[in-house]
Coordinates of C-alpha atoms (C1' of nucleotides) in Angstrom, one line a residue:
Chain K
M464 CA 166.7 206.6 6.1
A465 CA 168.5 203.9 8.1
A466 CA 172.3 203.9 8.4
S467 CA 172.7 200.7 6.3
Q468 CA 170.4 202.1 3.6
R469 CA 172.3 205.4 3.6
S470 CA 175.5 203.5 3.1
R471 CA 174.0 201.5 0.3
C472 CA 172.9 204.7 -1.3
S473 CA 176.3 206.3 -1.0
A474 CA 177.9 203.2 -2.4
A475 CA 175.6 203.3 -5.4
A476 CA 176.4 207.0 -5.9
V477 CA 180.1 206.3 -5.9
A478 CA 179.6 203.5 -8.4
V479 CA 177.7 205.8 -10.6
E480 CA 180.3 208.5 -10.3
L481 CA 183.0 206.1 -11.6
D482 CA 180.9 205.3 -14.6
E483 CA 181.4 208.5 -16.5
D484 CA 180.7 207.5 -20.0
D485 CA 178.6 209.3 -22.6
H486 CA 175.4 208.7 -20.6
G487 CA 177.2 209.2 -17.4
Q488 CA 175.6 212.5 -16.5
H489 CA 172.1 211.4 -17.1
Q490 CA 172.6 208.0 -15.4
Q491 CA 174.2 209.8 -12.4
Q492 CA 171.2 212.1 -12.1
E493 CA 168.8 209.2 -12.3
A494 CA 170.7 207.1 -9.8
E495 CA 171.0 209.9 -7.3
E496 CA 167.3 210.5 -7.5
L497 CA 166.4 206.9 -6.8
R498 CA 164.9 206.1 -3.5
R499 CA 165.8 203.0 -1.4
G500 CA 164.7 201.5 1.8
P501 CA 161.3 201.1 3.2
W502 CA 158.3 202.2 1.1
T503 CA 156.1 205.0 2.2
V504 CA 152.3 204.9 2.1
D505 CA 152.3 207.4 -0.7
E506 CA 154.6 205.3 -2.8
D507 CA 152.5 202.3 -2.1
L508 CA 149.4 204.1 -3.2
T509 CA 151.0 205.4 -6.3
L510 CA 152.1 202.0 -7.3
V511 CA 148.8 200.3 -6.5
N512 CA 146.8 203.0 -8.3
Y513 CA 149.1 202.9 -11.3
I514 CA 148.8 199.1 -11.7
A515 CA 145.1 199.3 -11.1
D516 CA 144.8 201.7 -14.0
H517 CA 147.4 200.3 -16.4
G518 CA 148.2 196.8 -15.2
E519 CA 151.6 195.2 -14.7
G520 CA 154.1 195.8 -17.4
R521 CA 157.7 196.4 -17.9
W522 CA 158.8 197.4 -14.4
N523 CA 161.4 199.9 -15.3
S524 CA 159.1 201.9 -17.5
L525 CA 156.3 201.4 -15.1
A526 CA 158.4 202.9 -12.3
R527 CA 159.2 205.9 -14.5
A528 CA 155.6 206.3 -15.8
A529 CA 154.2 206.1 -12.3
G530 CA 156.6 208.8 -11.2
L531 CA 158.2 206.6 -8.6
K532 CA 161.8 207.2 -7.8
R533 CA 162.4 203.5 -7.5
T534 CA 164.0 200.9 -9.6
G535 CA 161.8 198.6 -11.6
K536 CA 163.1 195.7 -9.5
S537 CA 162.1 197.5 -6.3
C538 CA 158.6 198.1 -7.7
R539 CA 158.2 194.6 -8.8
L540 CA 159.3 193.2 -5.4
R541 CA 157.1 195.6 -3.5
W542 CA 154.1 194.6 -5.6
L543 CA 154.6 190.9 -5.6
N544 CA 155.6 190.5 -2.0
Y545 CA 153.4 193.1 -0.3
L546 CA 150.9 195.1 -2.4
R547 CA 149.3 192.4 -4.6
P548 CA 145.7 192.0 -3.5
D549 CA 145.9 188.2 -3.2
V550 CA 148.9 188.2 -0.9
K551 CA 148.1 186.2 2.2
R552 CA 149.5 187.6 5.4
G553 CA 150.0 186.0 8.8
N554 CA 151.3 182.7 10.1
F555 CA 151.5 179.6 8.0
T556 CA 148.7 177.1 8.5
A557 CA 149.6 173.5 9.2
D558 CA 148.6 172.6 5.7
E559 CA 151.1 175.2 4.4
Q560 CA 153.8 174.1 6.7
L561 CA 153.4 170.5 5.6
L562 CA 153.5 171.5 2.0
I563 CA 156.6 173.6 2.5
L564 CA 158.4 170.8 4.4
D565 CA 157.6 168.3 1.8
L566 CA 158.3 170.4 -1.2
H567 CA 161.6 171.5 0.2
T568 CA 162.6 167.9 0.6
R569 CA 161.9 167.5 -3.1
W570 CA 163.2 170.7 -4.6
G571 CA 165.5 172.3 -2.1
N572 CA 165.7 176.0 -2.1
R573 CA 163.5 176.5 -5.1
W574 CA 161.4 179.0 -3.3
S575 CA 159.5 180.4 -6.3
K576 CA 158.6 176.9 -7.4
I577 CA 157.5 176.0 -3.8
A578 CA 155.5 179.3 -3.7
Q579 CA 153.6 178.3 -6.8
H580 CA 152.0 175.5 -4.7
L581 CA 151.0 177.9 -1.9
P582 CA 148.4 180.3 -3.3
G583 CA 148.9 183.8 -1.8
R584 CA 152.3 183.1 -0.4
T585 CA 155.4 184.6 -1.8
D586 CA 158.8 183.0 -2.3
N587 CA 160.2 185.6 0.0
E588 CA 157.9 184.7 2.8
I589 CA 158.5 181.0 2.4
K590 CA 162.2 181.6 2.3
N591 CA 162.0 183.6 5.5
Y592 CA 159.9 181.0 7.1
W593 CA 162.5 178.4 6.2
R594 CA 165.4 180.3 7.4
T595 CA 164.0 181.5 10.7
R596 CA 161.9 178.6 11.8
V597 CA 163.1 175.4 10.1
Q598 CA 166.8 176.1 10.1
K599 CA 166.6 177.2 13.8
H600 CA 165.0 173.8 14.5
A601 CA 167.7 172.0 12.6
K602 CA 170.2 173.9 14.6
Q603 CA 168.6 172.8 17.8
L604 CA 168.7 169.2 16.6
N605 CA 172.3 169.8 15.9
C606 CA 172.1 168.8 12.3
D607 CA 172.0 170.5 8.9
A608 CA 168.7 171.5 7.5
N609 CA 169.6 169.9 4.2
S610 CA 170.9 166.7 5.7
K611 CA 169.0 163.5 5.2
R612 CA 168.9 163.2 9.0
F613 CA 166.9 166.3 9.3
K614 CA 164.7 165.6 6.4
D615 CA 163.9 162.2 7.9
A616 CA 163.0 163.9 11.2
M617 CA 160.7 166.3 9.4
R618 CA 159.1 163.7 7.3
Y619 CA 158.5 161.0 9.8
L620 CA 158.1 163.0 13.0
W621 CA 157.2 166.6 12.5
M622 CA 154.9 166.2 9.5
P623 CA 152.8 163.5 11.1
H624 CA 152.9 165.6 14.3
L625 CA 151.5 168.6 12.4
V626 CA 148.8 166.5 10.8
D627 CA 147.8 164.8 14.0
A628 CA 147.7 168.0 16.0
D629 CA 145.3 169.5 13.5
A630 CA 143.3 166.2 13.2
H631 CA 142.9 166.3 16.9
R632 CA 141.7 169.8 16.8
A633 CA 139.2 168.7 14.1
R634 CA 138.0 165.9 16.4
L635 CA 137.5 168.4 19.2
L636 CA 135.7 170.8 16.9
H637 CA 133.6 168.0 15.6
A638 CA 132.8 166.8 19.1
A639 CA 132.0 170.3 20.3
A640 CA 129.8 170.9 17.3
A641 CA 128.0 167.7 17.8
T642 CA 127.5 168.4 21.5
H643 CA 126.3 171.8 20.8
H644 CA 124.0 170.6 18.0
H645 CA 122.5 168.1 20.3
A646 CA 122.1 170.6 23.1
A647 CA 120.6 173.2 20.7
L648 CA 118.2 170.7 19.3
S649 CA 117.1 169.6 22.8
S650 CA 116.8 173.2 23.9
A651 CA 114.9 174.2 20.8
A652 CA 112.6 171.2 21.2
G653 CA 112.0 172.0 24.8
A654 CA 111.5 175.7 24.7
G655 CA 110.8 176.4 21.1
G656 CA 113.9 178.5 20.9
V657 CA 116.3 179.2 18.0
L658 CA 119.9 178.7 17.6
T659 CA 121.8 182.0 18.4
S660 CA 125.0 183.1 16.9
S661 CA 126.5 183.6 20.4
S662 CA 125.8 180.1 21.5
S663 CA 127.4 178.9 18.2
A664 CA 130.4 180.9 18.9
D665 CA 130.6 179.4 22.4
S666 CA 130.9 175.9 21.1
F667 CA 133.5 177.0 18.7
A668 CA 135.5 178.7 21.4
T669 CA 135.3 175.6 23.6
A670 CA 137.2 173.7 21.0
E671 CA 139.5 176.5 20.1
S672 CA 140.5 177.3 23.6
Y673 CA 141.5 173.7 24.2
D674 CA 145.0 173.6 25.6
D675 CA 147.3 173.5 22.6
G676 CA 150.0 171.9 24.6
A677 CA 147.8 169.0 25.5
A678 CA 146.8 168.7 21.9
G679 CA 150.5 168.4 21.1
L680 CA 150.9 165.8 23.8
Y681 CA 148.0 163.8 22.5
A682 CA 149.1 163.9 18.9
A683 CA 152.7 163.2 19.6
G684 CA 151.7 160.3 21.9
V685 CA 149.6 158.7 19.2
H686 CA 152.4 158.9 16.7
A687 CA 155.0 157.7 19.2
G688 CA 152.9 154.6 19.5
E689 CA 152.0 154.2 15.9
M690 CA 155.3 154.9 14.2
L691 CA 158.1 154.5 16.7
V692 CA 156.8 151.4 18.5
V693 CA 158.9 151.8 21.5
D694 CA 157.6 150.9 24.9
G695 CA 157.1 153.9 27.1
A696 CA 158.4 156.1 24.3
G697 CA 155.2 157.9 23.9
D698 CA 155.6 159.9 27.1
C699 CA 159.1 161.0 26.2
W700 CA 158.2 162.0 22.7
A701 CA 155.1 163.7 23.9
A702 CA 157.1 165.6 26.5
A703 CA 159.5 166.7 23.8
A704 CA 156.6 167.8 21.6
A705 CA 155.1 169.7 24.5
Q706 CA 158.4 171.4 25.1
E707 CA 158.8 172.4 21.5
A708 CA 155.2 173.6 21.5
S709 CA 155.8 175.7 24.5
Q710 CA 158.8 177.2 22.7
G711 CA 156.6 178.1 19.8
M712 CA 158.8 176.3 17.3
W713 CA 156.0 174.8 15.2
P714 CA 153.2 177.2 15.7
S715 CA 150.1 175.7 14.2
A716 CA 150.8 172.3 15.6
A717 CA 150.6 173.0 19.2
A718 CA 152.1 176.3 20.2
D719 CA 150.1 179.0 21.8
H720 CA 149.7 181.4 18.9
H721 CA 146.5 183.3 19.4
Q722 CA 146.8 185.0 16.0
Q723 CA 146.8 181.7 14.3
Q724 CA 143.9 180.1 16.0
H725 CA 141.4 181.0 13.4
Q726 CA 143.6 179.8 10.6
S727 CA 144.3 176.6 12.5
A728 CA 140.7 176.0 13.2
A729 CA 140.0 176.4 9.6
A730 CA 142.7 174.0 8.7
A731 CA 141.3 171.6 11.3
R732 CA 137.9 171.8 9.8
H733 CA 139.4 171.2 6.5
M734 CA 141.2 168.2 7.7
H735 CA 138.1 166.9 9.3
Q736 CA 136.2 167.3 6.1
L737 CA 138.9 165.4 4.3
A738 CA 138.9 162.7 7.0
A739 CA 135.2 162.4 6.6
A740 CA 135.7 162.1 2.9
G741 CA 138.1 159.2 3.2
G742 CA 141.0 160.6 5.2
H743 CA 143.0 161.7 2.2
H744 CA 144.4 165.2 2.0
Q745 CA 144.0 166.5 -1.5
F746 CA 146.9 168.8 -2.3
Q747 CA 147.1 170.5 -5.6
D748 CA 149.9 168.2 -6.6
A749 CA 148.6 164.7 -7.3
E750 CA 151.9 163.2 -6.4
L751 CA 152.1 165.0 -3.1
S752 CA 148.6 164.1 -2.3
G753 CA 149.6 160.5 -2.8
W754 CA 152.5 160.9 -0.4
V755 CA 150.4 162.4 2.3
Q756 CA 147.8 159.7 1.8
G757 CA 150.7 157.2 2.2
F758 CA 151.7 158.4 5.6
S759 CA 148.2 159.0 6.8
E760 CA 147.5 155.4 6.2
G761 CA 150.6 154.4 8.0
I762 CA 152.2 152.6 5.1
I763 CA 155.5 154.5 5.6
T764 CA 157.3 152.4 8.0
E765 CA 160.8 152.2 6.6
N766 CA 163.6 154.5 7.4
F767 CA 162.2 156.1 10.5
W768 CA 164.3 156.9 13.5
A769 CA 164.3 155.1 16.7
L770 CA 163.6 157.3 19.7
E771 CA 167.1 156.7 21.0
D772 CA 168.5 158.4 17.9
I773 CA 166.2 161.3 18.4
W774 CA 167.3 161.7 22.0
K775 CA 170.9 161.5 21.0
I776 CA 170.3 164.3 18.6
Q777 CA 168.3 166.3 21.1
Chain Q
dA98 C1' 163.8 200.8 33.9
dA99 C1' 167.8 199.9 31.2
dT100 C1' 170.4 197.1 28.4
dA101 C1' 171.7 193.1 25.7
dG102 C1' 170.4 189.4 22.9
dT103 C1' 167.2 187.3 19.6
dC104 C1' 163.9 187.0 16.0
dG105 C1' 161.0 188.1 12.0
dC106 C1' 160.7 190.2 7.9
dA107 C1' 161.1 193.8 4.2
dA108 C1' 164.3 195.1 1.1
dC109 C1' 168.5 194.9 -1.5
dC110 C1' 172.2 192.6 -4.1
dG111 C1' 174.4 189.8 -7.5
dC112 C1' 173.9 186.4 -10.8
dC113 C1' 171.6 184.1 -14.5
dG114 C1' 168.7 183.3 -18.6
dC115 C1' 166.0 185.2 -22.1
dA116 C1' 164.5 188.4 -25.7
dG117 C1' 165.2 192.0 -28.8
dC118 C1' 168.3 194.4 -31.7
Chain H
dT1263 C1' 176.9 186.5 -32.9
dG1264 C1' 177.6 189.6 -29.4
dC1265 C1' 175.6 193.3 -26.7
dT1266 C1' 172.1 195.3 -23.8
dG1267 C1' 168.2 195.6 -20.9
dC1268 C1' 165.0 193.3 -18.2
dG1269 C1' 162.8 190.0 -15.2
dG1270 C1' 163.3 186.3 -12.1
dC1271 C1' 165.6 184.0 -8.5
dG1272 C1' 168.2 182.7 -4.3
dG1273 C1' 171.1 184.7 -0.8
dT1274 C1' 172.0 188.3 2.4
dT1275 C1' 171.5 192.3 5.2
dG1276 C1' 169.9 195.2 8.8
dC1277 C1' 166.0 197.5 11.2
dG1278 C1' 162.5 197.3 14.5
dA1279 C1' 160.0 194.6 17.7
dC1280 C1' 160.1 191.6 21.2
dT1281 C1' 162.2 189.0 25.2
dA1282 C1' 165.4 188.0 28.8
dT1283 C1' 168.3 189.6 32.3

DNA sequence: AATAGTCGCAACCGCCGCAGC
DNA sequence: TGCTGCGGCGGTTGCGACTAT
């Protein structure tokens, strides 16, 4: 057990020793038996098997019945955050990042509420994402993550940036697919061949291996022109986006995250489908969907920053 | 290669509200 | 009506992995 966890254990033991009432002896025994710290594979299996057989129930009694020397709280947390079959692992997709950014501007640190809108994601994961990525970004911008300044930056700069980066990916995928489709048809017509899975994968890889930094540049440039309307600003903003992308601050938008490529590609395909269907991203929340539709149509023009302000902050 | 610094994430803590008695 | 136990939530901690020097 790690030192910190040992100290936590001993602190708990001391607390229990001081609590010598009628049930003191029994409670002390129970508390001393309780395990803390990282879960073992055996414990995980025990919990999973027990829940598979009996379902979720009252966590304290579940922990006892399953023979786990853990608190009910600990079991609940382990199940909800890690063992539940529908828990989604890995990096957040652009869609999810957009959703988190937007929902946080609405509800603040209501992580569980935000998590309800991201299937498979836990409040803990979202909270960690916010604290490690977003707050770090706010720090670099030299402003508070809860300030209106930062929220404006997210809303009018980063969110469109995320959308555009993925939309651009989608365009590339679409173009690559169309090219491939055309080539395959020609090839099949000429040689009587069939479309192979490897050639299909090649066309996909062509789009996926597209330089992410360049995608970021492109996307940022487009928005610098569309939203900021500052002569020559596109290059500056694009450079900043590329820099941030190279630093991996906003992974799915442009950073070089190999692990995320499949998810991003999926998101891009999704965006492309939506674009083809009318360009409106349909989130679960109708109000949110309307909001995204709003900025995708460029109707949000008020309250955005001038580039000068951004560079002052940078 | 060794060390220091940083980051991501699992797990814990304390508080609060609710239900049952 | 107050007490108790429990579940849920947000905040915090600290370990291990990774990166920079």
